[in-house]
Coordinates of N, CA, C and O and ligand atoms in Angstrom, one line a residue:
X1 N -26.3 -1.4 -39.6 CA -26.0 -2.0 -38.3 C -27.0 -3.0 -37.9 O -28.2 -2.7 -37.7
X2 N -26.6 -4.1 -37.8 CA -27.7 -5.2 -37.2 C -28.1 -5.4 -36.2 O -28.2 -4.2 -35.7
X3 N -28.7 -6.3 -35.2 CA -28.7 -6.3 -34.1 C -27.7 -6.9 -33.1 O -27.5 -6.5 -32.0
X4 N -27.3 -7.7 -33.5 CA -26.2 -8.8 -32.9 C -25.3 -7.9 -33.0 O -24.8 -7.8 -31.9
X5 N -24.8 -6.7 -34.0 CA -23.0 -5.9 -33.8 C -23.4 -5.1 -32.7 O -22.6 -4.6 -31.9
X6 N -25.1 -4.7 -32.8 CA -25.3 -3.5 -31.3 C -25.1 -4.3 -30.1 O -24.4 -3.8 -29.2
X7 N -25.7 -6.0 -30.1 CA -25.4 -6.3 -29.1 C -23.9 -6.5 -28.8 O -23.4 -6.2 -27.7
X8 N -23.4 -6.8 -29.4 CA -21.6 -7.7 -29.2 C -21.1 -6.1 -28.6 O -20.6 -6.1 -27.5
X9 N -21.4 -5.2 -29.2 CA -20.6 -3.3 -28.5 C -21.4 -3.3 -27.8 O -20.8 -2.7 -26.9
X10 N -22.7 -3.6 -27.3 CA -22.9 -2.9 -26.2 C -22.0 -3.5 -25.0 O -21.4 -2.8 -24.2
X11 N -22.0 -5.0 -25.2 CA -21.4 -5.8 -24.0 C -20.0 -5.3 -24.0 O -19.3 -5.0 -23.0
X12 N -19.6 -5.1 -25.2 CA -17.9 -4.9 -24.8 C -17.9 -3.7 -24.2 O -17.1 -3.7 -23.2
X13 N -18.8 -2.5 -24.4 CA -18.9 -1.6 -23.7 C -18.3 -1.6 -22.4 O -17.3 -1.4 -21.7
X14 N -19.9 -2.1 -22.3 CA -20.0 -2.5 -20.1 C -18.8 -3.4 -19.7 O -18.1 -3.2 -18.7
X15 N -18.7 -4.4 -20.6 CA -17.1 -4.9 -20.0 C -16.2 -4.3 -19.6 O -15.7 -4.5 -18.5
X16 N -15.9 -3.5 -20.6 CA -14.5 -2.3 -20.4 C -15.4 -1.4 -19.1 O -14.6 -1.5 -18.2
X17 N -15.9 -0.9 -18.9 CA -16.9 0.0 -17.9 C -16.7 -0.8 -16.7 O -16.2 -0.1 -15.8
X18 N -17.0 -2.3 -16.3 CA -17.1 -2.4 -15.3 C -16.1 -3.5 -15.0 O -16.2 -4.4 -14.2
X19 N -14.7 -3.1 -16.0 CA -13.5 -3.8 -15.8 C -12.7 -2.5 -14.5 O -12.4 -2.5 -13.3
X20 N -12.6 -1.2 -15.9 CA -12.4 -0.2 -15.6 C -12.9 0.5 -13.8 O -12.5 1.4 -13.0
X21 N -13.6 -0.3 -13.8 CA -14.5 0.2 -11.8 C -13.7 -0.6 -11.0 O -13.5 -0.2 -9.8
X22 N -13.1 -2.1 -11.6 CA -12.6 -2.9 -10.6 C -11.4 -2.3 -10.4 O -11.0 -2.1 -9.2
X23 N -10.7 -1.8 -11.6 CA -9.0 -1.8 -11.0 C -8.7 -0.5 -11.0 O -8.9 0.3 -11.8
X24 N -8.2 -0.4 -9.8 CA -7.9 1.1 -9.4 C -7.0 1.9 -10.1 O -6.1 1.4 -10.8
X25 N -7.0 3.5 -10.0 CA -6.0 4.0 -10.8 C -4.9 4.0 -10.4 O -4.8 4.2 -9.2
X26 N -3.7 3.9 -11.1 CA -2.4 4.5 -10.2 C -1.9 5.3 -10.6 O -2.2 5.7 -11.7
X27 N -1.0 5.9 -9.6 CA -0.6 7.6 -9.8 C 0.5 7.4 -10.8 O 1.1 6.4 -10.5
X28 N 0.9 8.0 -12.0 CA 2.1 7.4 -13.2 C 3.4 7.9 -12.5 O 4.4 7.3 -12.8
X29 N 3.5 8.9 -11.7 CA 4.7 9.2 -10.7 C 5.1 8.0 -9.7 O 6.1 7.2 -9.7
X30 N 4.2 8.1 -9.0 CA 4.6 6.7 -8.4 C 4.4 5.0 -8.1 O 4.9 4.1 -7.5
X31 N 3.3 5.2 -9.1 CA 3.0 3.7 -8.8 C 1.7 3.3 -7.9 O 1.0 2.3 -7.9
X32 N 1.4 4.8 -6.9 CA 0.6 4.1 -5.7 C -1.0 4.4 -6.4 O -1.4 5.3 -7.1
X33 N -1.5 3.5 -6.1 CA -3.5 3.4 -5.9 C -3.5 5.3 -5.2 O -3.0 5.9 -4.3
X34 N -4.3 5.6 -6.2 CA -5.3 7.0 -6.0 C -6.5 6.7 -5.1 O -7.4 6.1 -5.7
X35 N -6.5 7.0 -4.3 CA -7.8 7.1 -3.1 C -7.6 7.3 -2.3 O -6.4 7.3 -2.1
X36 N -8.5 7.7 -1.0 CA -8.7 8.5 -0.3 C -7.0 7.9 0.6 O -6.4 6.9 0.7
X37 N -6.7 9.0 1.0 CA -5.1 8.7 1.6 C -4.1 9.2 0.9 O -3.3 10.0 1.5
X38 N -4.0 8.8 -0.5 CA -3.1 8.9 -1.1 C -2.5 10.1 -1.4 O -1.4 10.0 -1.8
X39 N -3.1 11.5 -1.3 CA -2.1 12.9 -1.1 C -1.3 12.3 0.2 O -0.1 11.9 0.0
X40 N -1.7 12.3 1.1 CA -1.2 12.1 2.3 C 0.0 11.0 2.2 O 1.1 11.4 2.3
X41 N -0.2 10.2 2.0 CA 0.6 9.0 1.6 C 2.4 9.7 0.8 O 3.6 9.7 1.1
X42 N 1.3 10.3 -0.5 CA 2.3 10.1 -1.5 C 3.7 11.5 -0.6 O 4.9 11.4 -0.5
X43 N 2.9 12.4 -0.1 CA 3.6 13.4 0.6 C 4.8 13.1 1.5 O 6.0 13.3 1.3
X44 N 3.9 12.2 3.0 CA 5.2 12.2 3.8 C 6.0 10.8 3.6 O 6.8 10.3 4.4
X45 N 5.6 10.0 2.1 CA 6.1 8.5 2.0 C 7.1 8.3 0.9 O 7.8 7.4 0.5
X46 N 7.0 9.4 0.5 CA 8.2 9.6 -1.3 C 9.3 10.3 -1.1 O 10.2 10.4 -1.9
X47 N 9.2 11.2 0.6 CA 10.1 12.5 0.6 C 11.4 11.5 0.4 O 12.2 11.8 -0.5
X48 N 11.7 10.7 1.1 CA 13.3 9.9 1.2 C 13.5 8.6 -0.3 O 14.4 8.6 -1.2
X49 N 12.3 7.6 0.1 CA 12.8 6.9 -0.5 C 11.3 6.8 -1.7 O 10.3 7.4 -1.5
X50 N 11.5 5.9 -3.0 CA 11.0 5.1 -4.0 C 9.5 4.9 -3.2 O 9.3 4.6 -2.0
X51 N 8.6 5.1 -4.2 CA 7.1 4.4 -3.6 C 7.3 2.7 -3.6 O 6.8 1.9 -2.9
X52 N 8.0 2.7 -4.6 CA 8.5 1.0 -4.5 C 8.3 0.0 -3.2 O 7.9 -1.1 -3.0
X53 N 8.9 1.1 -2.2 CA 9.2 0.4 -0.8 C 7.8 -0.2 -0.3 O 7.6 -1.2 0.3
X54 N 6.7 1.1 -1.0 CA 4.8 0.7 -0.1 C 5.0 -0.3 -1.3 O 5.3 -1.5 -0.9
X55 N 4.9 0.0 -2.7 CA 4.2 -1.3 -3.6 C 4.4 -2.5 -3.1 O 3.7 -3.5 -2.9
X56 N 5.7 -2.3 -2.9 CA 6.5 -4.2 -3.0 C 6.1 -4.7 -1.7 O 6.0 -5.9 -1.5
X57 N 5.7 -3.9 -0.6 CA 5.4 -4.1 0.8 C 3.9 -4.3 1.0 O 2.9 -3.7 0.5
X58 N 4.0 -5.4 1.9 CA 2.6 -6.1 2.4 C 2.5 -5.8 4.0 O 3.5 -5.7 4.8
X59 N 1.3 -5.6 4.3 CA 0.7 -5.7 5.7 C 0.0 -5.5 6.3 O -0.5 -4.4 6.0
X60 N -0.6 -6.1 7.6 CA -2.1 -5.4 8.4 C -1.3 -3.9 9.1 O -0.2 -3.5 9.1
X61 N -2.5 -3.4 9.5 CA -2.2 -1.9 10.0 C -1.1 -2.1 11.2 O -0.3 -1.2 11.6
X62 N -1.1 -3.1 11.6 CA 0.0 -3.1 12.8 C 1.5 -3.2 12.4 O 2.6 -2.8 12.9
X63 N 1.1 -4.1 11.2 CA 3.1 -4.3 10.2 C 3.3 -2.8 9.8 O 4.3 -2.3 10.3
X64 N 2.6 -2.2 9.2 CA 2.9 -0.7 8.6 C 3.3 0.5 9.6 O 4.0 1.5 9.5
X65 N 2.2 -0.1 11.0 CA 2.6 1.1 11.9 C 4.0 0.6 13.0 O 4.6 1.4 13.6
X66 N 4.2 -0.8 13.0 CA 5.8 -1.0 13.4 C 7.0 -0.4 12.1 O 8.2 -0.2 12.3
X67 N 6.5 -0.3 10.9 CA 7.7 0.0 10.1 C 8.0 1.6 10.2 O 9.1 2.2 10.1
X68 N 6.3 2.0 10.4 CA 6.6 3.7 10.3 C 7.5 4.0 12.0 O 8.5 4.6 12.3
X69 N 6.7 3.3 12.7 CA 8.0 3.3 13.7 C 9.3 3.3 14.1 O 10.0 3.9 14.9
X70 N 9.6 2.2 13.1 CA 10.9 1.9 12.8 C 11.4 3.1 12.4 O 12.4 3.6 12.9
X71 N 10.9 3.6 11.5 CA 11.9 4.8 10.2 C 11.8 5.9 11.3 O 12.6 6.8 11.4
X72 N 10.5 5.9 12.4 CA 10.7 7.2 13.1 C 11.8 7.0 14.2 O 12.5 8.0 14.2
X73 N 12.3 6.1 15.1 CA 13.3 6.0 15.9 C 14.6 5.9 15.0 O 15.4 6.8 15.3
X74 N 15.0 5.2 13.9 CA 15.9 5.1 13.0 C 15.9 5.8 12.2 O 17.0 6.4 12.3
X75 N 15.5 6.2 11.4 CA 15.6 6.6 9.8 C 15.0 8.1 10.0 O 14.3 8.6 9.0
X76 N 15.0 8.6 10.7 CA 14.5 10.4 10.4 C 13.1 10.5 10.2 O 12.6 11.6 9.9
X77 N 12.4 9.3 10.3 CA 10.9 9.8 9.6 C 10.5 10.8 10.8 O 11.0 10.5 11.9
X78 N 9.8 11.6 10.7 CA 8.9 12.9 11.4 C 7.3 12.1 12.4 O 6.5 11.3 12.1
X79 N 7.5 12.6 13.2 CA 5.8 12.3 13.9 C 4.8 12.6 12.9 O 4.7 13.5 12.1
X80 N 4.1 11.5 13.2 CA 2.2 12.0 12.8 C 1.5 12.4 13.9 O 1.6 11.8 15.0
X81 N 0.7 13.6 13.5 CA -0.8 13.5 14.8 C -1.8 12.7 14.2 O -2.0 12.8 13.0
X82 N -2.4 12.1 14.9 CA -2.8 11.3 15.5 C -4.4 10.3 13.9 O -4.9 9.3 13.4
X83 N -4.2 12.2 13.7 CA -5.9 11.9 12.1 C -5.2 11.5 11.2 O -5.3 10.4 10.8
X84 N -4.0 12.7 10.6 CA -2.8 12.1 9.7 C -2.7 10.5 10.0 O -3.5 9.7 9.4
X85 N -1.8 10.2 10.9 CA -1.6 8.5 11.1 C -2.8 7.8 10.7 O -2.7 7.0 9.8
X86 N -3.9 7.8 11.1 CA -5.0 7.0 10.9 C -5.0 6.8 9.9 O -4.9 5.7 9.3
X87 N -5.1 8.5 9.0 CA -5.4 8.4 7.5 C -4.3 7.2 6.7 O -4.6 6.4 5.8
X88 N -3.4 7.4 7.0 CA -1.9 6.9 5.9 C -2.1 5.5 6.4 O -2.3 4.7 5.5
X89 N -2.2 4.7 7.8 CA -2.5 3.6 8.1 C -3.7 2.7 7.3 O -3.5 1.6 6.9
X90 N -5.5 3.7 7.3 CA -5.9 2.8 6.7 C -5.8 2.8 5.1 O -6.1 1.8 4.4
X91 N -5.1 4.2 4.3 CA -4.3 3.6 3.1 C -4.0 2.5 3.2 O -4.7 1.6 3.0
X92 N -2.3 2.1 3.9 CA -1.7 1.5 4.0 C -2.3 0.0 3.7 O -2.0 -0.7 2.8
X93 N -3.3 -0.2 4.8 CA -3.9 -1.0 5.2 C -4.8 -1.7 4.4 O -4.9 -2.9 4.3
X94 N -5.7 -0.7 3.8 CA -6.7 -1.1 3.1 C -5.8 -1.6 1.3 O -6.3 -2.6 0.8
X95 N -4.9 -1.1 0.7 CA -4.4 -1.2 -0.5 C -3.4 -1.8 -0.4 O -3.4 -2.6 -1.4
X96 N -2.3 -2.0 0.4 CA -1.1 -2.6 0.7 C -1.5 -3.9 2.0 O -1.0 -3.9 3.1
X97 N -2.2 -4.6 1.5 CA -2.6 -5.4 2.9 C -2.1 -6.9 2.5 O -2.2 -7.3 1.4
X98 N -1.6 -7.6 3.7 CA -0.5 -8.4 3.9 C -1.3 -9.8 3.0 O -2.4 -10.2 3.3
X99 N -0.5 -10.3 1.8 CA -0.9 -11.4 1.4 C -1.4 -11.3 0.0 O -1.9 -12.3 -0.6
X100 N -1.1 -9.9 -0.7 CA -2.2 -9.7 -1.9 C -0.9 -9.7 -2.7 O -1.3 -10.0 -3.8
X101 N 0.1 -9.6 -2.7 CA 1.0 -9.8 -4.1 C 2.0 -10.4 -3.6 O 2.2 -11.4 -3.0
X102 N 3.1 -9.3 -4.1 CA 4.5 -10.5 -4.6 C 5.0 -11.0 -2.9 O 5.6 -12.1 -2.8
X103 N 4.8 -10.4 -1.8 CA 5.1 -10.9 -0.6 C 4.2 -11.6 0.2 O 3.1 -11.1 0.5
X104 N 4.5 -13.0 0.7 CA 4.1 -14.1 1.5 C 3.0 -13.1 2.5 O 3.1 -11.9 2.7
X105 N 1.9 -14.0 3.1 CA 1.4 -12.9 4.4 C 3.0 -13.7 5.3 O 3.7 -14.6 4.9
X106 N 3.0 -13.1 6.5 CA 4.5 -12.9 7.4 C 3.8 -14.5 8.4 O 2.7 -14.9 8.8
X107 N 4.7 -14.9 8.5 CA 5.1 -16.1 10.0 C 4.4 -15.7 11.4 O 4.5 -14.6 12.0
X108 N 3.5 -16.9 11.5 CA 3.1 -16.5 12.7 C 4.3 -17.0 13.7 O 5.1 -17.9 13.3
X109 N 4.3 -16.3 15.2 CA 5.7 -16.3 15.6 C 5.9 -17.3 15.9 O 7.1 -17.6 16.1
X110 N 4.8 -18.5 16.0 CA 4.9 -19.8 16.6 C 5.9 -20.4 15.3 O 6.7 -21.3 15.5
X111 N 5.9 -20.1 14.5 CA 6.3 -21.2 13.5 C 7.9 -20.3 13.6 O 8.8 -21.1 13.9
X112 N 8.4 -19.1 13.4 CA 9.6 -18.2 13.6 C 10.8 -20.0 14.3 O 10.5 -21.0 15.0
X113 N 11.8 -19.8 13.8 CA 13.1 -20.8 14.0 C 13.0 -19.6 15.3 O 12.4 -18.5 15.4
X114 N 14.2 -20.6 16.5 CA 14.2 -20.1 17.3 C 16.0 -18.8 17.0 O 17.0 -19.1 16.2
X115 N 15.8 -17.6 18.0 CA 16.6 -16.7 17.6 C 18.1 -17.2 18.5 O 18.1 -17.2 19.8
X116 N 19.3 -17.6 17.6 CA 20.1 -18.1 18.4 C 21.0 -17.5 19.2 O 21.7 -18.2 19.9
X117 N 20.9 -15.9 18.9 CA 21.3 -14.9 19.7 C 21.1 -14.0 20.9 O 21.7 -13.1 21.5
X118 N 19.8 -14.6 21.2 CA 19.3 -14.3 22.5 C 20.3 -14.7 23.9 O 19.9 -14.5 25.0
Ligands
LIG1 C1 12.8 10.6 6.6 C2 12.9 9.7 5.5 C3 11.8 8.7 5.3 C4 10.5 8.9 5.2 C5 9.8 10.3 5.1 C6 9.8 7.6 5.0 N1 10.8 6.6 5.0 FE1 10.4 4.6 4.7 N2 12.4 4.3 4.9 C7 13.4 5.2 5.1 C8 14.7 4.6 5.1 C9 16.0 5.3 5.3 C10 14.4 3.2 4.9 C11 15.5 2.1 4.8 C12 16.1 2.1 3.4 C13 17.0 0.9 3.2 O1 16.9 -0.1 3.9 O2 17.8 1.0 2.3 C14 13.0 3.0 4.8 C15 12.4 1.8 4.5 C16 11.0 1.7 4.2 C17 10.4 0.4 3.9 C18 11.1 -0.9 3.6 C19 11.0 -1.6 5.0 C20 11.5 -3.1 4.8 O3 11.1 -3.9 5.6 O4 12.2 -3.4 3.9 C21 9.1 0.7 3.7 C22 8.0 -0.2 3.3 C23 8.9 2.1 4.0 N3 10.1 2.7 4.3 C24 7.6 2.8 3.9 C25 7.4 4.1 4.3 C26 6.2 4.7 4.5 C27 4.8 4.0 4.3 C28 6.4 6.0 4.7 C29 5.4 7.1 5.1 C30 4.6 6.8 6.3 C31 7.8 6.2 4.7 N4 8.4 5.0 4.4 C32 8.5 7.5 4.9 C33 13.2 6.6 5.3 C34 12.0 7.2 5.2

């Protein structure tokens, strides 16, 4: 072994090592980022529908806690107290946050067409 093949493995090494640190894991059930939240998440967020719905979905903590609202007045979703919610919001928040993938960040309302049904 030379010195140049130790060096070329060592680097690919640490490459793969501190590739491996950037990108987070995902759970192979559902798709979602493993970290702190994510029992919580995967628990009261898979019971109805596809994890699909968080992946594909962008937002700051206020888009996520209007949607969980939504599903709670409409859609059956269950109350959180108060630590729960925090927890699943800054998941939400911190991993699903508005602007990082396949969805636009959202219209500020100034730019919104006006609603002609008012
Ligand atoms: C009690 C059942 C139920 C649970 C539990 C539930 N949802 Fe939903 N959710 C729904 C239904 C029903 C819809 C609408 C499905 C449709 O439009 O076909 C929906 C839609 C969504 C959407 C799509 C909204 C959009 O704008 O298209 C997202 C994102 C979502 N849920 C995230 C979550 C998250 C995050 C949680 C956990 C906090 C959660 N859901 C838990 C029932 C549930």
């Amino acid at each position: 072994m030379n010195a140049k093949f130790l060096k070329t493995t060592l680097l690919a090494v640490l490459g793969a090592m501190s590739l491996s640190a950037a990108t987070p894991s995902l759970d192979p059930e559902t798709g979602l980022v493993i970290a702190h939240g994510f029992d919580e998440v995967k628990t009261n967020c898979t019971a109805c529908h596809s994890a699909k719905f968080i992946t594909l979905q962008r937002g700051d903590r206020e888009t996520w806690l209007g949607m969980i609202r939504w599903m709670q007045k409409t859609q059956g979703l269950w109350e959180f107290d108060a630590t729960l919610e925090n927890t699943i919001l800054d998941y939400l928040s911190e991993h699903y946050a508005a602007g990082q993938a396949s969805r636009r960040p959202h219209l500020k309302p100034s730019l919104l067409p006006v609603n002609p049904y008012e």
